[in-house]
Coordinates of C-alpha atoms in Angstrom, one line a residue:
X1 CA 167.2 -36.0 50.9
X2 CA 169.1 -35.2 54.1
X3 CA 170.0 -31.6 54.9
X4 CA 172.2 -30.6 57.7
X5 CA 172.9 -27.0 57.7
X6 CA 174.2 -24.6 60.4
X7 CA 172.4 -21.4 61.1
X8 CA 174.1 -19.4 58.4
X9 CA 172.1 -16.2 58.7
X10 CA 171.4 -14.2 61.8
X11 CA 170.4 -10.6 62.1
X12 CA 173.2 -8.2 61.4
X13 CA 175.7 -11.0 60.8
X14 CA 177.4 -12.3 57.7
X15 CA 179.0 -15.7 57.0
X16 CA 180.5 -17.5 54.0
X17 CA 180.0 -21.1 53.1
X18 CA 183.3 -23.0 53.1
X19 CA 182.3 -25.6 50.6
X20 CA 179.4 -27.4 49.0
X21 CA 179.7 -31.0 48.0
X22 CA 176.9 -32.7 45.9
X23 CA 176.9 -36.4 45.4
X24 CA 174.5 -38.1 43.0
X25 CA 173.5 -41.7 42.2
X26 CA 171.5 -43.0 39.4
X27 CA 168.7 -44.2 41.6
X28 CA 168.5 -41.3 44.0
X29 CA 169.6 -37.8 44.7
X30 CA 171.7 -37.5 47.9
X31 CA 172.7 -34.0 48.9
X32 CA 175.4 -33.9 51.5
X33 CA 176.5 -30.5 52.7
X34 CA 179.8 -30.0 54.4
X35 CA 179.7 -26.5 55.7
X36 CA 181.8 -24.4 58.0
X37 CA 181.2 -20.7 58.7
X38 CA 184.3 -18.6 58.1
X39 CA 185.3 -16.1 60.7
X40 CA 184.1 -12.6 60.0
X41 CA 187.7 -11.4 59.8
X42 CA 188.2 -13.6 56.8
X43 CA 185.5 -11.8 54.8
X44 CA 187.6 -9.5 52.6
X45 CA 185.1 -7.2 51.2
X46 CA 182.4 -6.3 53.8
X47 CA 182.7 -5.1 57.4
X48 CA 181.4 -7.3 60.2
X49 CA 178.3 -6.6 62.2
X50 CA 178.2 -3.6 64.5
X51 CA 175.5 -1.9 66.6
X52 CA 173.5 1.0 65.4
X53 CA 174.8 4.2 67.1
X54 CA 172.6 5.3 70.0
X55 CA 173.7 8.9 69.9
X56 CA 174.1 11.6 67.2
X57 CA 177.4 13.5 67.2
X58 CA 177.4 17.3 67.2
X59 CA 180.7 18.7 65.7
X60 CA 180.0 22.2 67.0
X61 CA 180.9 21.1 70.5
X62 CA 184.5 20.3 69.4
X63 CA 185.4 23.1 67.1
X64 CA 188.0 25.5 68.3
X65 CA 186.0 28.4 66.8
X66 CA 182.2 28.3 66.9
X67 CA 180.3 29.0 63.6
X68 CA 178.7 32.4 63.0
X69 CA 175.0 32.5 64.1
X70 CA 172.1 32.7 61.6
X71 CA 170.5 36.1 61.4
X72 CA 166.9 37.2 61.3
X73 CA 166.0 38.1 57.6
X74 CA 164.4 41.5 58.7
X75 CA 166.5 42.7 61.6
X76 CA 169.8 41.1 60.7
X77 CA 170.3 40.3 64.3
X78 CA 171.2 36.8 65.6
X79 CA 168.1 34.7 65.4
X80 CA 166.4 33.5 68.6
X81 CA 164.8 30.1 69.0
X82 CA 161.3 31.6 69.1
X83 CA 161.9 33.1 65.7
X84 CA 162.1 29.6 64.2
X85 CA 159.0 28.3 65.8
X86 CA 156.7 29.1 62.9
X87 CA 158.7 26.7 60.8
X88 CA 160.1 24.0 63.0
X89 CA 158.9 22.0 66.0
X90 CA 160.6 22.7 69.4
X91 CA 162.6 19.5 69.5
X92 CA 164.4 20.2 66.2
X93 CA 165.0 23.9 67.2
X94 CA 166.8 22.8 70.3
X95 CA 169.0 20.5 68.3
X96 CA 169.7 23.3 65.8
X97 CA 171.1 25.5 68.6
X98 CA 172.7 22.7 70.7
X99 CA 176.3 22.8 71.7
X100 CA 176.1 19.3 73.4
X101 CA 178.7 16.9 72.0
X102 CA 176.2 14.0 71.8
X103 CA 172.4 13.8 71.6
X104 CA 170.6 10.6 72.4
X105 CA 168.6 9.0 69.6
X106 CA 165.0 8.2 70.7
X107 CA 164.1 4.5 71.0
X108 CA 161.3 4.9 68.5
X109 CA 163.7 6.3 65.9
X110 CA 166.3 3.6 66.6
X111 CA 163.5 1.0 66.0
X112 CA 162.9 2.4 62.5
X113 CA 166.7 2.8 61.9
X114 CA 167.0 -1.0 62.5
X115 CA 165.1 -1.6 59.3
X116 CA 168.3 -0.9 57.4
X117 CA 171.0 0.1 59.8
X118 CA 173.9 -0.5 60.2
X119 CA 174.7 0.0 56.6
X120 CA 177.6 -1.9 55.0
X121 CA 181.2 -0.7 54.5
X122 CA 182.5 -2.5 51.4
X123 CA 185.9 -2.7 49.9
X124 CA 185.8 -2.1 46.2
X125 CA 188.3 -4.7 45.2
X126 CA 187.0 -5.1 41.7
X127 CA 187.2 -1.4 41.1
X128 CA 190.8 -1.5 42.4
X129 CA 191.6 -4.2 40.0
X130 CA 190.0 -2.4 37.1
X131 CA 192.0 0.7 37.8
X132 CA 195.2 -1.3 38.5
X133 CA 195.8 0.9 41.6
X134 CA 197.7 0.1 44.8
X135 CA 195.1 2.2 46.6
X136 CA 192.5 0.4 48.8
X137 CA 189.1 1.8 48.2
X138 CA 186.2 1.5 50.6
X139 CA 182.7 2.8 50.2
X140 CA 180.0 3.3 52.8
X141 CA 176.7 2.3 51.1
X142 CA 173.5 4.0 52.2
X143 CA 171.3 2.7 49.4
X144 CA 169.8 -0.1 51.4
X145 CA 167.3 2.2 53.2
X146 CA 163.6 2.0 52.1
X147 CA 164.0 5.2 50.2
X148 CA 167.3 4.1 48.6
X149 CA 169.5 6.8 50.1
X150 CA 170.9 8.3 53.3
X151 CA 168.0 10.7 53.6
X152 CA 165.8 8.7 56.0
X153 CA 168.5 9.1 58.6
X154 CA 167.1 12.6 59.1
X155 CA 163.6 12.2 57.8
X156 CA 162.7 9.6 60.4
X157 CA 163.6 11.7 63.5
X158 CA 162.2 14.9 61.9
X159 CA 158.8 13.2 61.4
X160 CA 159.0 11.6 64.9
X161 CA 159.7 14.9 66.7
X162 CA 156.9 16.6 64.8
X163 CA 154.5 13.7 65.7
X164 CA 155.4 14.0 69.4
X165 CA 154.4 17.6 69.4
X166 CA 151.1 17.0 67.8
X167 CA 151.9 18.3 64.3
X168 CA 149.5 17.1 61.7
X169 CA 151.1 18.4 58.5
X170 CA 154.6 18.9 57.2
X171 CA 155.9 20.5 54.0
X172 CA 159.2 20.3 52.3
X173 CA 161.2 20.7 49.0
X174 CA 163.1 18.1 47.1
X175 CA 165.5 18.1 44.2
X176 CA 166.1 14.7 42.7
X177 CA 163.4 13.3 45.0
X178 CA 165.6 11.5 47.5
X179 CA 164.6 13.7 50.4
X180 CA 161.0 14.0 49.4
X181 CA 160.6 10.2 49.2
X182 CA 162.5 9.8 52.5
X183 CA 160.2 12.2 54.3
X184 CA 157.1 10.7 52.6
X185 CA 158.2 7.3 53.9
X186 CA 158.9 8.6 57.5
X187 CA 155.5 10.5 57.6
X188 CA 153.7 7.3 56.5
X189 CA 155.1 5.5 59.5
X190 CA 154.0 8.2 62.0
X191 CA 150.7 9.1 60.2
X192 CA 151.6 12.7 59.3
X193 CA 150.4 14.4 56.2
X194 CA 153.2 15.3 53.9
X195 CA 153.3 17.8 51.0
X196 CA 156.4 18.1 48.7
X197 CA 157.5 20.8 46.2
X198 CA 159.8 19.1 43.7
X199 CA 162.1 21.1 41.5
X200 CA 160.6 21.1 38.0
X201 CA 163.6 19.8 36.2
X202 CA 163.7 16.7 38.4
X203 CA 159.9 16.4 38.5
X204 CA 160.1 15.9 34.7
X205 CA 163.3 13.9 34.6
X206 CA 162.5 11.5 37.5
X207 CA 158.8 10.6 37.5
X208 CA 159.4 7.4 39.6
X209 CA 160.6 9.5 42.5
X210 CA 157.2 11.3 42.4
X211 CA 155.5 8.0 42.3
X212 CA 157.4 6.8 45.3
X213 CA 156.3 9.8 47.3
X214 CA 152.7 9.4 46.2
X215 CA 152.8 5.7 47.1
X216 CA 153.8 6.7 50.6
X217 CA 150.8 9.1 50.7
X218 CA 152.5 12.5 49.9
X219 CA 151.1 15.3 47.7
X220 CA 153.7 16.3 45.2
X221 CA 153.9 19.6 43.2
X222 CA 156.3 20.7 40.5
X223 CA 158.2 23.9 41.6
X224 CA 157.8 26.7 40.7
X225 CA 154.1 26.2 41.1
X226 CA 151.1 28.5 41.0
X227 CA 150.1 27.5 44.5
X228 CA 152.3 30.0 46.3
X229 CA 153.2 33.7 45.9
X230 CA 156.9 32.7 45.6
X231 CA 156.1 30.3 42.8
X232 CA 153.8 32.6 40.9
X233 CA 156.4 35.4 41.0
X234 CA 159.0 33.1 39.4
X235 CA 156.6 31.9 36.7
X236 CA 155.7 35.4 35.8
X237 CA 159.4 36.1 35.1
X238 CA 160.1 32.8 33.5
X239 CA 157.1 30.5 32.6
X240 CA 159.5 27.7 31.6
X241 CA 161.7 28.0 34.7
X242 CA 163.4 24.6 35.5
X243 CA 163.2 25.5 39.1
X244 CA 165.8 25.2 41.8
X245 CA 166.1 24.0 45.4
X246 CA 166.1 27.6 46.5
X247 CA 162.7 28.2 44.8
X248 CA 161.2 25.0 46.1
X249 CA 162.4 25.9 49.6
X250 CA 160.6 29.3 49.3
X251 CA 157.4 27.6 48.3
X252 CA 157.4 25.1 51.2
X253 CA 158.5 27.7 53.7
X254 CA 155.7 30.1 52.6
X255 CA 153.1 27.4 53.2
X256 CA 154.5 26.5 56.6
X257 CA 154.7 30.1 57.7
X258 CA 151.2 30.9 56.8
X259 CA 149.5 27.8 58.2
X260 CA 149.7 27.3 62.0
X261 CA 149.0 23.6 61.8
X262 CA 151.9 23.0 59.4
X263 CA 155.7 22.7 60.0
X264 CA 158.6 22.7 57.6
X265 CA 161.2 19.9 57.2
X266 CA 164.5 20.4 55.5
X267 CA 166.6 17.7 54.0
X268 CA 170.0 19.2 54.2
X269 CA 172.0 22.4 55.1
X270 CA 170.9 23.0 58.8
X271 CA 172.8 21.8 61.8
X272 CA 170.1 19.4 63.1
X273 CA 170.0 17.6 59.7
X274 CA 173.8 17.2 59.6
X275 CA 173.5 15.9 63.2
X276 CA 171.1 13.2 62.3
X277 CA 173.3 12.0 59.4
X278 CA 176.4 11.4 61.7
X279 CA 175.2 7.8 62.3
X280 CA 176.9 7.1 59.0
X281 CA 180.4 8.2 60.2
X282 CA 180.0 6.7 63.7
X283 CA 179.3 3.3 62.2
X284 CA 182.1 3.8 59.6
X285 CA 184.8 4.5 62.3
X286 CA 184.1 1.1 63.9
X287 CA 183.8 -0.7 60.5
X288 CA 187.2 0.7 59.4
X289 CA 188.6 -0.6 62.7
X290 CA 187.2 -4.1 61.8
X291 CA 189.2 -3.9 58.6
X292 CA 192.3 -2.7 60.5
X293 CA 192.4 0.4 58.4
X294 CA 192.6 4.2 58.9
X295 CA 191.5 6.4 55.9
X296 CA 194.1 8.6 54.3
X297 CA 191.5 10.3 52.1
X298 CA 187.7 10.7 52.7
X299 CA 185.6 11.8 49.7
X300 CA 181.9 12.7 49.5
X301 CA 179.6 14.7 47.2
X302 CA 178.2 18.0 48.3
X303 CA 175.0 19.9 47.4
X304 CA 173.6 21.1 50.7
X305 CA 176.1 18.7 52.4
X306 CA 174.2 16.3 54.7
X307 CA 175.6 13.1 53.2
X308 CA 179.2 14.5 53.3
X309 CA 178.8 15.8 56.9
X310 CA 177.3 12.5 58.0
X311 CA 180.4 10.6 57.0
X312 CA 183.1 13.3 57.6
X313 CA 182.1 14.9 60.9
X314 CA 182.9 12.0 63.2
X315 CA 186.2 11.6 61.4
X316 CA 187.0 15.3 61.9
X317 CA 186.4 14.7 65.6
X318 CA 189.0 12.0 65.5
X319 CA 191.3 14.3 63.6
X320 CA 190.9 17.0 66.2
X321 CA 191.9 14.5 68.8
X322 CA 195.0 13.7 66.9
X323 CA 194.0 10.0 66.4
X324 CA 194.2 10.3 62.6
X325 CA 194.8 12.9 59.9
X326 CA 192.8 12.1 56.7
X327 CA 192.5 14.5 53.9
X328 CA 188.8 15.3 53.6
X329 CA 187.6 16.3 50.1
X330 CA 184.1 17.6 49.1
X331 CA 183.1 17.2 45.5
X332 CA 180.5 19.4 43.8
X333 CA 179.1 19.7 40.3
X334 CA 180.9 22.0 37.9
X335 CA 177.5 23.5 37.0
X336 CA 176.8 24.5 40.6
X337 CA 180.1 25.1 42.4
X338 CA 179.3 27.0 45.6
X339 CA 182.6 26.0 47.2
X340 CA 184.9 26.6 44.3
X341 CA 183.2 29.6 42.7
X342 CA 181.0 31.1 45.4
X343 CA 181.8 33.5 48.2
X344 CA 181.6 33.1 52.0
X345 CA 179.0 35.5 53.1
X346 CA 175.6 35.8 54.8
X347 CA 172.9 34.9 52.3
X348 CA 169.3 33.6 52.3
X349 CA 168.7 29.9 52.2
X350 CA 165.9 30.3 49.6
X351 CA 165.3 32.3 46.5
X352 CA 162.5 34.6 47.9
X353 CA 164.5 35.6 50.9
X354 CA 162.1 34.2 53.5
X355 CA 164.6 32.0 55.5
X356 CA 167.2 33.2 58.0
X357 CA 170.4 34.6 56.7
X358 CA 173.2 32.0 57.0
X359 CA 177.0 32.5 56.7
X360 CA 177.8 30.0 54.0
X361 CA 179.5 29.5 50.7
X362 CA 177.0 30.7 48.2
X363 CA 176.5 31.5 44.5
X364 CA 173.7 33.9 45.4
X365 CA 170.2 33.0 46.5
X366 CA 168.6 33.6 43.1
X367 CA 171.2 31.6 41.2
X368 CA 169.4 29.0 39.2
X369 CA 171.8 26.2 38.0
X370 CA 171.4 24.5 34.7
X371 CA 169.3 21.2 35.0
X372 CA 172.1 18.7 35.5
X373 CA 171.1 15.1 36.3
X374 CA 172.4 15.3 39.9
X375 CA 169.3 17.2 41.0
X376 CA 170.1 16.8 44.6
X377 CA 173.3 18.9 44.2
X378 CA 171.6 21.9 42.5
X379 CA 171.6 24.2 45.6
X380 CA 173.0 27.7 45.5
X381 CA 174.7 27.4 48.9
X382 CA 176.6 25.0 51.2
X383 CA 175.6 24.0 54.7
X384 CA 176.9 26.8 57.1
X385 CA 178.6 24.3 59.4
X386 CA 180.4 22.7 56.5
X387 CA 181.3 26.1 55.1
X388 CA 182.8 27.0 58.5
X389 CA 184.8 23.8 58.7
X390 CA 186.1 24.6 55.2
X391 CA 187.1 28.0 56.3
X392 CA 189.0 26.5 59.3
X393 CA 191.0 24.4 56.9
X394 CA 189.8 21.0 57.9
X395 CA 188.8 20.0 54.4
X396 CA 189.1 20.9 50.7
X397 CA 186.7 21.1 47.8
X398 CA 186.8 20.4 44.0
X399 CA 184.2 20.4 41.2
X400 CA 183.8 17.9 38.5
X401 CA 181.6 18.0 35.3
X402 CA 178.8 15.5 34.9
X403 CA 180.2 13.5 32.0
X404 CA 183.3 12.5 33.9
X405 CA 181.1 11.6 36.8
X406 CA 178.9 9.3 34.7
X407 CA 182.0 7.7 33.1
X408 CA 183.2 6.8 36.6
X409 CA 179.7 5.6 37.5
X410 CA 179.8 3.2 34.6
X411 CA 183.2 1.9 35.7
X412 CA 181.8 1.4 39.2
X413 CA 178.7 -0.3 38.1
X414 CA 180.5 -2.7 35.8
X415 CA 183.0 -3.7 38.5
X416 CA 181.2 -3.4 41.8
X417 CA 177.7 -4.1 40.5
X418 CA 175.9 -1.2 42.1
X419 CA 174.3 1.5 40.0
X420 CA 174.9 4.8 41.8
X421 CA 172.5 7.8 42.0
X422 CA 173.8 10.7 40.0
X423 CA 174.8 12.6 43.1
X424 CA 177.5 10.1 44.5
X425 CA 178.9 9.7 41.0
X426 CA 180.8 12.9 41.9
X427 CA 182.5 11.1 44.8
X428 CA 183.2 8.1 42.5
X429 CA 184.9 10.3 39.9
X430 CA 187.0 12.0 42.6
X431 CA 187.9 8.6 44.0
X432 CA 189.0 7.3 40.6
X433 CA 191.1 10.4 40.2
X434 CA 192.8 9.7 43.5
X435 CA 193.3 6.0 42.9
X436 CA 194.9 6.8 39.5
X437 CA 197.3 9.2 41.2
X438 CA 198.2 6.4 43.5
X439 CA 198.9 4.2 40.5
X440 CA 201.3 6.9 39.2
X441 CA 203.1 7.4 42.6
X442 CA 202.9 3.9 43.8
X443 CA 201.2 5.0 47.1
X444 CA 198.9 2.5 48.7
X445 CA 196.5 5.0 50.2
X446 CA 193.3 4.1 51.9
X447 CA 190.4 5.9 50.2
X448 CA 187.0 6.1 51.9
X449 CA 184.1 7.2 49.8
X450 CA 180.5 8.1 50.6
X451 CA 178.1 6.1 48.4
X452 CA 174.9 7.8 49.5
X453 CA 172.3 6.1 47.3
X454 CA 171.3 3.9 44.3
X455 CA 170.4 5.1 40.9
X456 CA 167.5 2.7 40.1
X457 CA 165.2 5.5 39.4
X458 CA 167.8 7.6 37.5
X459 CA 168.3 5.3 34.6
X460 CA 167.1 7.9 32.1
X461 CA 170.3 9.8 33.0
X462 CA 172.4 6.8 32.3
X463 CA 170.6 6.3 29.0
X464 CA 171.5 9.8 27.9
X465 CA 175.2 9.2 28.9
X466 CA 175.2 5.8 27.1
X467 CA 173.6 7.2 24.0
X468 CA 176.2 10.0 23.9
X469 CA 173.7 12.8 24.3
X470 CA 174.8 14.0 27.8
X471 CA 176.8 17.2 27.8
X472 CA 178.7 19.2 30.4
X473 CA 176.7 22.1 31.8
X474 CA 178.5 25.0 33.4
X475 CA 177.5 28.7 33.9
X476 CA 178.5 32.1 32.7
X477 CA 180.7 34.3 34.9
X478 CA 178.2 37.1 34.3
X479 CA 175.4 35.0 35.7
X480 CA 177.2 34.4 38.9
X481 CA 178.3 38.0 39.2
X482 CA 174.7 39.1 38.8
X483 CA 173.6 36.7 41.4
X484 CA 176.3 37.5 43.9
X485 CA 175.5 41.2 43.6
X486 CA 172.1 40.5 45.2
X487 CA 173.6 39.1 48.4
X488 CA 172.6 41.3 51.4
X489 CA 175.6 43.6 51.6
X490 CA 174.9 44.9 55.1
X491 CA 175.9 41.6 56.7
X492 CA 178.4 40.2 54.2

């Protein structure tokens, strides 16, 4: 057997095999390969290799009107950096308040990023064919990280900055488990103890996420729990509470605030988290250039908003410069519609009212959404910076019920092969809507979608949809009115 092959696979590169010729004889097997690597430009579905960004992008620096500051929960005055020190390490506090346009990514963080970054930008040609649309659909796929989502983009630097300041223990909350597993992974690399409060509904629905966290060494508690005052208070009112991200945040914050050797890490909402996620959009701008495309529509799901901001913020920068003018659309669950049904007001980031007050789109800090399958989107508020961008008119928002989302996810899985997490099914459903509109109008729009993670540990949700037992969950207007009535009126 004689083999003569070129070096087909190199780090960060992609090639296709031109042809494969096999010749056989009765007395021997003779394999003769005639191979030629195709140019990267000829690959029609995936972007070519690019470098991992070496800086995070801070949208605050380029906004014509700066966002309102967070307020101290007791004095209602603009919060000072030292007010955050019981919760966060100094490096992250500085990033939270920064107005610098770019912030260098530490080499140690880049080294970990290189395990899965850059992530691919893929043209969904098979989905286009299924929908019979003239639109060109691209998705930025973040599911190749060790935790299976975009969340390690922030978990790794948060763990690293805490490690550099000698922090031994960190605590956090998680909904579906994507953030909790990402932080558990990051802490295992930097040898930090990690403790996670997981929303009870997701704790029960998604046991494999809990197992991932425990495999990486984290302690995991269902929330509300009897381990904190915040959790015990909720359980006294409702022993069968499904929990919420707001409640889980209260529990984690309480532990961090009362233990001097412990810091808190947040997976979304705050500026420094959105900052870390901009590696997604920075890569994507270059990858779209490789395809020779400029997006007409950018779509991403929103709960707290980190995945959406990570993709959209660098494109908003280009939009502000006049280099492009994409329509940017956030998609939220109909059962937890903070953009489309909430108000823009100062509110607490948690249920117990322990966090700073943030100006954001909110349903009220004690609003507890129904237990939809997209557990990562069950947050009562939207990231303040994204809320501010929405108020400035740089983006729009819609809500979609979960059965339409899972219908779209099935179409995506059966055409593109990837099984999405329940959260990005919202972006998929909105993308399908847009692509079908293009079919009606004949427009060949370029649609860019955020595909923030895989659904390999969410198959019980798919089973419910496929068995016909999934229903659309909404909310009562009275429930939202009651929750909104508890927003601090002094600062709204």
